[in-house]
Tab-separated table of N, CA and C in Angstrom:
chain	number	residue	atom	x	y	z
A	1	MET	N	-11.421	-23.127	13.082
A	1	MET	CA	-10.268	-23.158	11.849
A	1	MET	C	-10.184	-24.457	11.892
A	2	ILE	N	-10.423	-24.566	10.804
A	2	ILE	CA	-9.953	-26.021	9.795
A	2	ILE	C	-9.051	-25.827	8.994
A	3	LYS	N	-7.612	-26.520	9.045
A	3	LYS	CA	-7.003	-26.535	8.398
A	3	LYS	C	-7.115	-27.849	7.439
A	4	TYR	N	-7.109	-27.432	5.928
A	4	TYR	CA	-7.434	-28.422	4.597
A	4	TYR	C	-6.647	-29.496	5.252
A	5	GLY	N	-7.257	-30.853	4.993
A	5	GLY	CA	-6.543	-32.120	5.281
A	5	GLY	C	-6.399	-32.187	6.810
A	6	LEU	N	-6.445	-32.048	7.837
A	6	LEU	CA	-6.320	-31.913	9.310
A	6	LEU	C	-8.008	-32.369	9.864
A	7	ASP	N	-7.931	-32.939	11.032
A	7	ASP	CA	-9.220	-33.042	10.997
A	7	ASP	C	-8.967	-32.774	12.915
A	8	ARG	N	-8.192	-31.776	12.949
A	8	ARG	CA	-8.080	-30.831	14.099
A	8	ARG	C	-8.532	-29.341	13.870
A	9	ILE	N	-9.469	-29.420	14.706
A	9	ILE	CA	-10.723	-27.939	14.600
A	9	ILE	C	-10.378	-26.962	15.605
A	10	THR	N	-9.999	-25.970	15.473
A	10	THR	CA	-10.316	-24.612	17.134
A	10	THR	C	-10.657	-23.668	16.459
A	11	GLU	N	-11.528	-23.267	17.302
A	11	GLU	CA	-12.820	-21.778	17.927
A	11	GLU	C	-11.794	-20.531	17.824
A	12	LEU	N	-11.931	-19.686	16.999
A	12	LEU	CA	-11.645	-18.678	17.147
A	12	LEU	C	-13.013	-17.872	17.877
A	13	LYS	N	-12.701	-16.549	18.912
A	13	LYS	CA	-13.429	-15.904	19.232
A	13	LYS	C	-13.040	-14.253	19.063
A	14	PHE	N	-14.076	-13.595	17.965
A	14	PHE	CA	-13.530	-12.209	18.011
A	14	PHE	C	-14.464	-11.070	18.829
A	15	ARG	N	-12.940	-10.474	18.581
A	15	ARG	CA	-13.217	-9.603	20.288
A	15	ARG	C	-14.080	-8.372	19.383
A	16	SER	N	-13.457	-7.685	18.102
A	16	SER	CA	-13.290	-6.522	17.765
A	16	SER	C	-13.397	-6.981	16.015
A	17	PHE	N	-14.303	-5.960	15.290
A	17	PHE	CA	-13.211	-6.279	13.630
A	17	PHE	C	-13.072	-4.848	12.865
A	18	GLN	N	-12.249	-4.588	12.330
A	18	GLN	CA	-11.718	-3.913	11.861
A	18	GLN	C	-12.117	-3.562	10.317
A	19	PRO	N	-13.001	-2.986	9.973
A	19	PRO	CA	-13.874	-3.544	7.463
A	19	PRO	C	-12.950	-2.216	6.856
A	20	ILE	N	-12.308	-2.720	5.843
A	20	ILE	CA	-11.850	-1.847	5.070
A	20	ILE	C	-13.180	-2.082	3.626
A	21	ILE	N	-13.981	-1.391	3.411
A	21	ILE	CA	-14.975	-1.740	2.650
A	21	ILE	C	-15.025	-0.859	1.026
A	22	GLU	N	-14.901	-2.014	0.139
A	22	GLU	CA	-14.590	-1.387	-1.410
A	22	GLU	C	-15.292	-2.075	-2.365
A	23	GLN	N	-15.728	-0.858	-2.977
A	23	GLN	CA	-16.433	-1.382	-4.264
A	23	GLN	C	-16.038	-2.138	-5.277
A	24	ARG	N	-15.642	-3.716	-5.706
A	24	ARG	CA	-15.388	-3.809	-6.887
A	24	ARG	C	-15.363	-3.645	-7.964
A	25	ASP	N	-16.566	-4.015	-8.754
A	25	ASP	CA	-17.619	-3.830	-9.672
A	25	ASP	C	-18.909	-2.889	-9.710
A	26	GLU	N	-19.831	-2.838	-10.231
A	26	GLU	CA	-20.867	-2.780	-10.226
A	26	GLU	C	-22.109	-3.607	-9.887
A	27	GLN	N	-21.485	-4.927	-9.258
A	27	GLN	CA	-22.486	-6.191	-8.903
A	27	GLN	C	-21.811	-6.493	-6.902
A	28	TRP	N	-20.142	-6.076	-6.789
A	28	TRP	CA	-19.750	-6.938	-5.497
A	28	TRP	C	-19.388	-5.828	-4.678
A	29	VAL	N	-18.803	-5.851	-3.413
A	29	VAL	CA	-18.465	-5.284	-2.680
A	29	VAL	C	-17.216	-6.133	-1.779
A	30	ASP	N	-16.210	-5.894	-1.697
A	30	ASP	CA	-15.147	-6.476	-0.948
A	30	ASP	C	-14.771	-5.635	0.357
A	31	ILE	N	-15.227	-6.118	1.550
A	31	ILE	CA	-14.803	-6.078	3.015
A	31	ILE	C	-13.370	-7.135	3.548
A	32	ALA	N	-12.519	-5.932	3.460
A	32	ALA	CA	-11.249	-6.740	4.009
A	32	ALA	C	-11.377	-6.351	5.501
A	33	LEU	N	-11.338	-7.469	5.939
A	33	LEU	CA	-11.621	-7.562	8.122
A	33	LEU	C	-9.657	-7.943	8.325
A	34	ARG	N	-10.243	-7.140	8.773
A	34	ARG	CA	-8.897	-7.135	10.452
A	34	ARG	C	-9.576	-7.574	11.698
A	35	PHE	N	-9.388	-8.516	12.550
A	35	PHE	CA	-9.712	-8.538	14.207
A	35	PHE	C	-8.729	-8.584	15.166
A	36	GLU	N	-9.594	-8.289	16.258
A	36	GLU	CA	-8.666	-8.813	17.418
A	36	GLU	C	-10.057	-9.472	17.708
A	37	LEU	N	-8.814	-11.089	19.257
A	37	LEU	CA	-9.163	-12.010	19.429
A	37	LEU	C	-9.483	-11.461	20.422
A	38	GLU	N	-10.358	-12.745	21.236
A	38	GLU	CA	-10.139	-12.789	22.808
A	38	GLU	C	-9.523	-12.972	23.162
A	39	PRO	N	-8.852	-13.337	24.673
A	39	PRO	CA	-8.018	-13.266	25.162
A	39	PRO	C	-7.511	-14.359	24.967
A	40	GLU	N	-8.381	-15.147	25.767
A	40	GLU	CA	-8.356	-16.577	24.985
A	40	GLU	C	-8.229	-17.341	23.973
A	41	THR	N	-8.718	-16.688	22.683
A	41	THR	CA	-7.740	-17.308	21.422
A	41	THR	C	-6.932	-17.078	21.392
A	42	GLU	N	-6.127	-18.060	20.183
A	42	GLU	CA	-5.231	-18.016	19.717
A	42	GLU	C	-5.150	-18.621	18.275
A	43	VAL	N	-4.596	-17.563	16.884
A	43	VAL	CA	-4.174	-17.846	15.903
A	43	VAL	C	-3.529	-18.991	15.743
A	44	PRO	N	-3.603	-19.586	14.542
A	44	PRO	CA	-2.607	-21.210	13.975
A	44	PRO	C	-1.388	-20.204	14.490
A	45	GLU	N	-0.564	-20.934	14.490
A	45	GLU	CA	1.312	-20.840	14.743
A	45	GLU	C	1.061	-20.460	13.401
A	46	ASP	N	1.063	-21.162	12.238
A	46	ASP	CA	1.620	-21.268	10.989
A	46	ASP	C	1.100	-19.953	9.777
A	47	LEU	N	0.194	-19.360	10.351
A	47	LEU	CA	-0.589	-17.903	9.722
A	47	LEU	C	0.684	-16.593	10.798
A	48	ILE	N	0.913	-15.990	9.098
A	48	ILE	CA	1.833	-15.331	9.371
A	48	ILE	C	0.919	-13.661	9.619
A	49	ASP	N	0.172	-13.301	8.443
A	49	ASP	CA	-1.067	-12.067	8.627
A	49	ASP	C	-1.766	-11.573	8.214
A	50	PHE	N	-2.679	-12.697	10.032
A	50	PHE	CA	-4.152	-13.197	9.249
A	50	PHE	C	-5.396	-11.985	9.630
A	51	SER	N	-5.848	-12.814	8.401
A	51	SER	CA	-7.087	-11.556	8.354
A	51	SER	C	-8.280	-11.645	7.318
A	52	ALA	N	-9.144	-11.715	6.759
A	52	ALA	CA	-10.594	-12.091	6.284
A	52	ALA	C	-11.344	-11.744	4.957
A	53	LEU	N	-11.413	-12.030	3.775
A	53	LEU	CA	-12.033	-11.041	2.712
A	53	LEU	C	-13.831	-11.992	2.792
A	54	VAL	N	-14.163	-10.602	3.067
A	54	VAL	CA	-15.667	-11.065	2.875
A	54	VAL	C	-16.622	-10.331	1.675
A	55	ILE	N	-16.659	-11.645	0.770
A	55	ILE	CA	-17.392	-10.230	-0.573
A	55	ILE	C	-18.991	-9.858	-0.396
A	56	CYS	N	-19.408	-9.286	-0.350
A	56	CYS	CA	-21.073	-9.729	-0.494
A	56	CYS	C	-21.594	-8.121	-1.935
A	57	THR	N	-22.759	-8.314	-2.364
A	57	THR	CA	-23.327	-8.371	-3.361
A	57	THR	C	-23.502	-6.484	-2.616
A	58	ILE	N	-23.767	-6.005	-3.966
A	58	ILE	CA	-24.107	-4.199	-3.628
A	58	ILE	C	-25.045	-3.969	-2.798
A	59	ASP	N	-26.057	-5.134	-2.386
A	59	ASP	CA	-26.917	-4.561	-1.396
A	59	ASP	C	-26.657	-5.247	0.022
A	60	GLY	N	-25.592	-5.838	0.000
A	60	GLY	CA	-24.270	-6.665	1.006
A	60	GLY	C	-25.328	-7.661	1.764
A	61	THR	N	-25.704	-8.751	0.984
A	61	THR	CA	-26.081	-10.035	1.078
A	61	THR	C	-24.716	-10.657	0.960
A	62	ILE	N	-24.036	-11.132	1.921
A	62	ILE	CA	-22.648	-12.202	2.191
A	62	ILE	C	-22.732	-13.079	1.123
A	63	ALA	N	-21.716	-12.764	-0.042
A	63	ALA	CA	-21.688	-14.145	-1.235
A	63	ALA	C	-20.393	-15.714	-0.411
A	64	GLN	N	-19.634	-15.134	0.478
A	64	GLN	CA	-17.927	-15.874	0.736
A	64	GLN	C	-17.431	-14.736	1.587
A	65	ILE	N	-17.142	-15.523	2.586
A	65	ILE	CA	-16.256	-15.269	3.372
A	65	ILE	C	-14.904	-15.785	3.517
A	66	VAL	N	-14.104	-15.327	3.407
A	66	VAL	CA	-12.681	-16.167	3.027
A	66	VAL	C	-11.550	-16.055	4.214
A	67	PRO	N	-10.823	-16.667	4.853
A	67	PRO	CA	-9.810	-17.123	5.678
A	67	PRO	C	-8.384	-16.296	4.587
A	68	HIS	N	-7.618	-15.368	5.130
A	68	HIS	CA	-6.325	-15.025	4.493
A	68	HIS	C	-5.171	-15.156	5.312
A	69	ASP	N	-4.116	-14.923	3.964
A	69	ASP	CA	-2.633	-14.459	4.854
A	69	ASP	C	-1.994	-14.287	4.574
A	70	GLU	N	-1.341	-13.113	4.854
A	70	GLU	CA	-0.893	-12.030	4.129
A	70	GLU	C	-1.408	-11.690	3.088
A	71	GLY	N	-3.053	-11.693	3.134
A	71	GLY	CA	-3.521	-10.499	1.948
A	71	GLY	C	-4.195	-12.185	0.844
A	72	CYS	N	-3.981	-12.980	1.218
A	72	CYS	CA	-4.122	-14.216	-0.311
A	72	CYS	C	-5.081	-15.705	0.469
A	73	ASP	N	-5.389	-16.077	-0.273
A	73	ASP	CA	-6.031	-17.693	0.732
A	73	ASP	C	-4.628	-17.917	0.692
A	74	CYS	N	-5.446	-18.759	1.964
A	74	CYS	CA	-4.742	-20.089	2.664
A	74	CYS	C	-5.276	-21.313	2.777
A	75	GLU	N	-4.846	-22.201	3.391
A	75	GLU	CA	-4.775	-23.059	3.506
A	75	GLU	C	-6.452	-23.595	4.365
A	76	TYR	N	-6.732	-22.648	5.613
A	76	TYR	CA	-7.423	-22.591	6.440
A	76	TYR	C	-9.076	-22.490	5.929
A	77	GLN	N	-9.699	-22.475	6.516
A	77	GLN	CA	-11.281	-22.182	6.546
A	77	GLN	C	-11.976	-21.796	7.625
A	78	PHE	N	-13.069	-20.922	7.697
A	78	PHE	CA	-13.550	-20.651	8.944
A	78	PHE	C	-14.511	-22.181	9.818
A	79	THR	N	-14.897	-22.306	10.876
A	79	THR	CA	-15.932	-22.816	11.193
A	79	THR	C	-17.397	-22.179	10.752
A	80	VAL	N	-18.380	-22.739	11.351
A	80	VAL	CA	-19.755	-22.257	11.634
A	80	VAL	C	-19.418	-21.128	12.269
A	81	SER	N	-19.153	-21.277	13.449
A	81	SER	CA	-19.111	-20.570	14.663
A	81	SER	C	-18.368	-19.519	14.128
A	82	GLU	N	-17.166	-19.276	13.334
A	82	GLU	CA	-16.684	-18.319	13.036
A	82	GLU	C	-17.527	-17.608	11.879
A	83	LYS	N	-17.966	-18.080	11.591
A	83	LYS	CA	-18.298	-17.292	10.149
A	83	LYS	C	-19.972	-16.598	10.516
A	84	GLU	N	-20.806	-17.612	11.157
A	84	GLU	CA	-21.606	-16.818	12.072
A	84	GLU	C	-21.388	-15.003	12.741
A	85	GLN	N	-20.093	-15.495	14.021
A	85	GLN	CA	-19.728	-14.320	14.353
A	85	GLN	C	-19.360	-12.991	13.525
A	86	ILE	N	-18.492	-13.438	12.253
A	86	ILE	CA	-18.566	-12.673	11.220
A	86	ILE	C	-19.128	-11.666	10.545
A	87	THR	N	-20.641	-12.903	9.969
A	87	THR	CA	-21.854	-12.567	9.585
A	87	THR	C	-22.683	-11.481	10.487
A	88	ALA	N	-22.613	-11.784	11.274
A	88	ALA	CA	-22.904	-10.511	12.584
A	88	ALA	C	-22.041	-9.463	12.533
A	89	PHE	N	-21.251	-9.393	12.600
A	89	PHE	CA	-20.704	-8.475	12.149
A	89	PHE	C	-21.240	-7.489	10.781
A	90	ILE	N	-21.310	-8.539	9.564
A	90	ILE	CA	-21.185	-7.466	8.472
A	90	ILE	C	-22.493	-6.839	8.704
A	91	LEU	N	-23.798	-8.093	9.239
A	91	LEU	CA	-25.179	-7.581	9.792
A	91	LEU	C	-25.508	-5.990	9.711
A	92	GLN	N	-24.839	-6.078	10.840
A	92	GLN	CA	-24.914	-4.839	11.712
A	92	GLN	C	-25.693	-3.607	10.570
A	93	PRO	N	-26.637	-3.314	11.312
A	93	PRO	CA	-27.252	-1.931	10.613
A	93	PRO	C	-26.230	-0.683	9.665
A	94	ALA	N	-24.906	-0.577	10.639
A	94	ALA	CA	-24.117	0.682	10.247
A	94	ALA	C	-23.392	0.495	8.790
A	95	VAL	N	-22.854	-1.060	9.366
A	95	VAL	CA	-21.920	-1.780	8.278
A	95	VAL	C	-23.063	-1.757	6.222
A	96	GLN	N	-24.238	-2.182	6.517
A	96	GLN	CA	-24.804	-2.565	5.653
A	96	GLN	C	-24.909	-1.273	5.121
A	97	GLU	N	-25.400	-0.047	5.761
A	97	GLU	CA	-25.604	1.145	5.289
A	97	GLU	C	-24.328	1.736	4.303
A	98	ALA	N	-23.239	1.125	4.633
A	98	ALA	CA	-21.971	1.521	4.254
A	98	ALA	C	-21.272	0.539	3.101
A	99	ILE	N	-21.756	-0.262	2.961
A	99	ILE	CA	-22.237	-1.092	2.189
A	99	ILE	C	-22.947	-0.750	0.761
A	100	ARG	N	-23.951	-0.587	1.384
A	100	ARG	CA	-25.482	-0.008	0.322
A	100	ARG	C	-24.591	1.669	-0.552
A	101	LYS	N	-23.982	2.432	0.493
A	101	LYS	CA	-23.498	3.713	0.189
A	101	LYS	C	-22.375	3.610	-1.030
A	102	LEU	N	-21.997	2.741	-0.825
A	102	LEU	CA	-20.986	1.958	-1.803
A	102	LEU	C	-21.236	2.323	-4.005
A	103	GLY	N	-22.990	1.074	-3.487
A	103	GLY	CA	-23.555	0.933	-4.522
A	103	GLY	C	-24.349	2.368	-5.471
A	104	SER	N	-24.789	2.840	-4.428
A	104	SER	CA	-25.567	3.615	-4.594
A	104	SER	C	-25.532	4.846	-5.679
A	105	PRO	N	-25.858	5.063	-6.751
A	105	PRO	CA	-25.482	6.236	-7.479
A	105	PRO	C	-25.556	7.565	-7.409
A	106	PHE	N	-24.270	8.633	-7.751
A	106	PHE	CA	-24.603	9.883	-7.277
A	106	PHE	C	-25.661	10.299	-8.277
């Protein structure tokens, strides 16, 4: 995690993810991510309810990965390694299939 205005960087290691996938409109899919961290990893102390929002196109392409605190954007950003871990989860076939099903006409 990188806090805006500070030069201190910490690396989160994710153990598991719990997504909630919702179609926003005919172009975008929002994925609210809750996660469990590896035991040696700690969330910054000033975050109360830490989660992430992943914004994808309806074909599963990631457009943005945003850290949230209490459901809102916060003063942190993810490191490259953290984004890679989240991206790897989103690109799993089961998650991609769930995203595409939302965008498919009935």
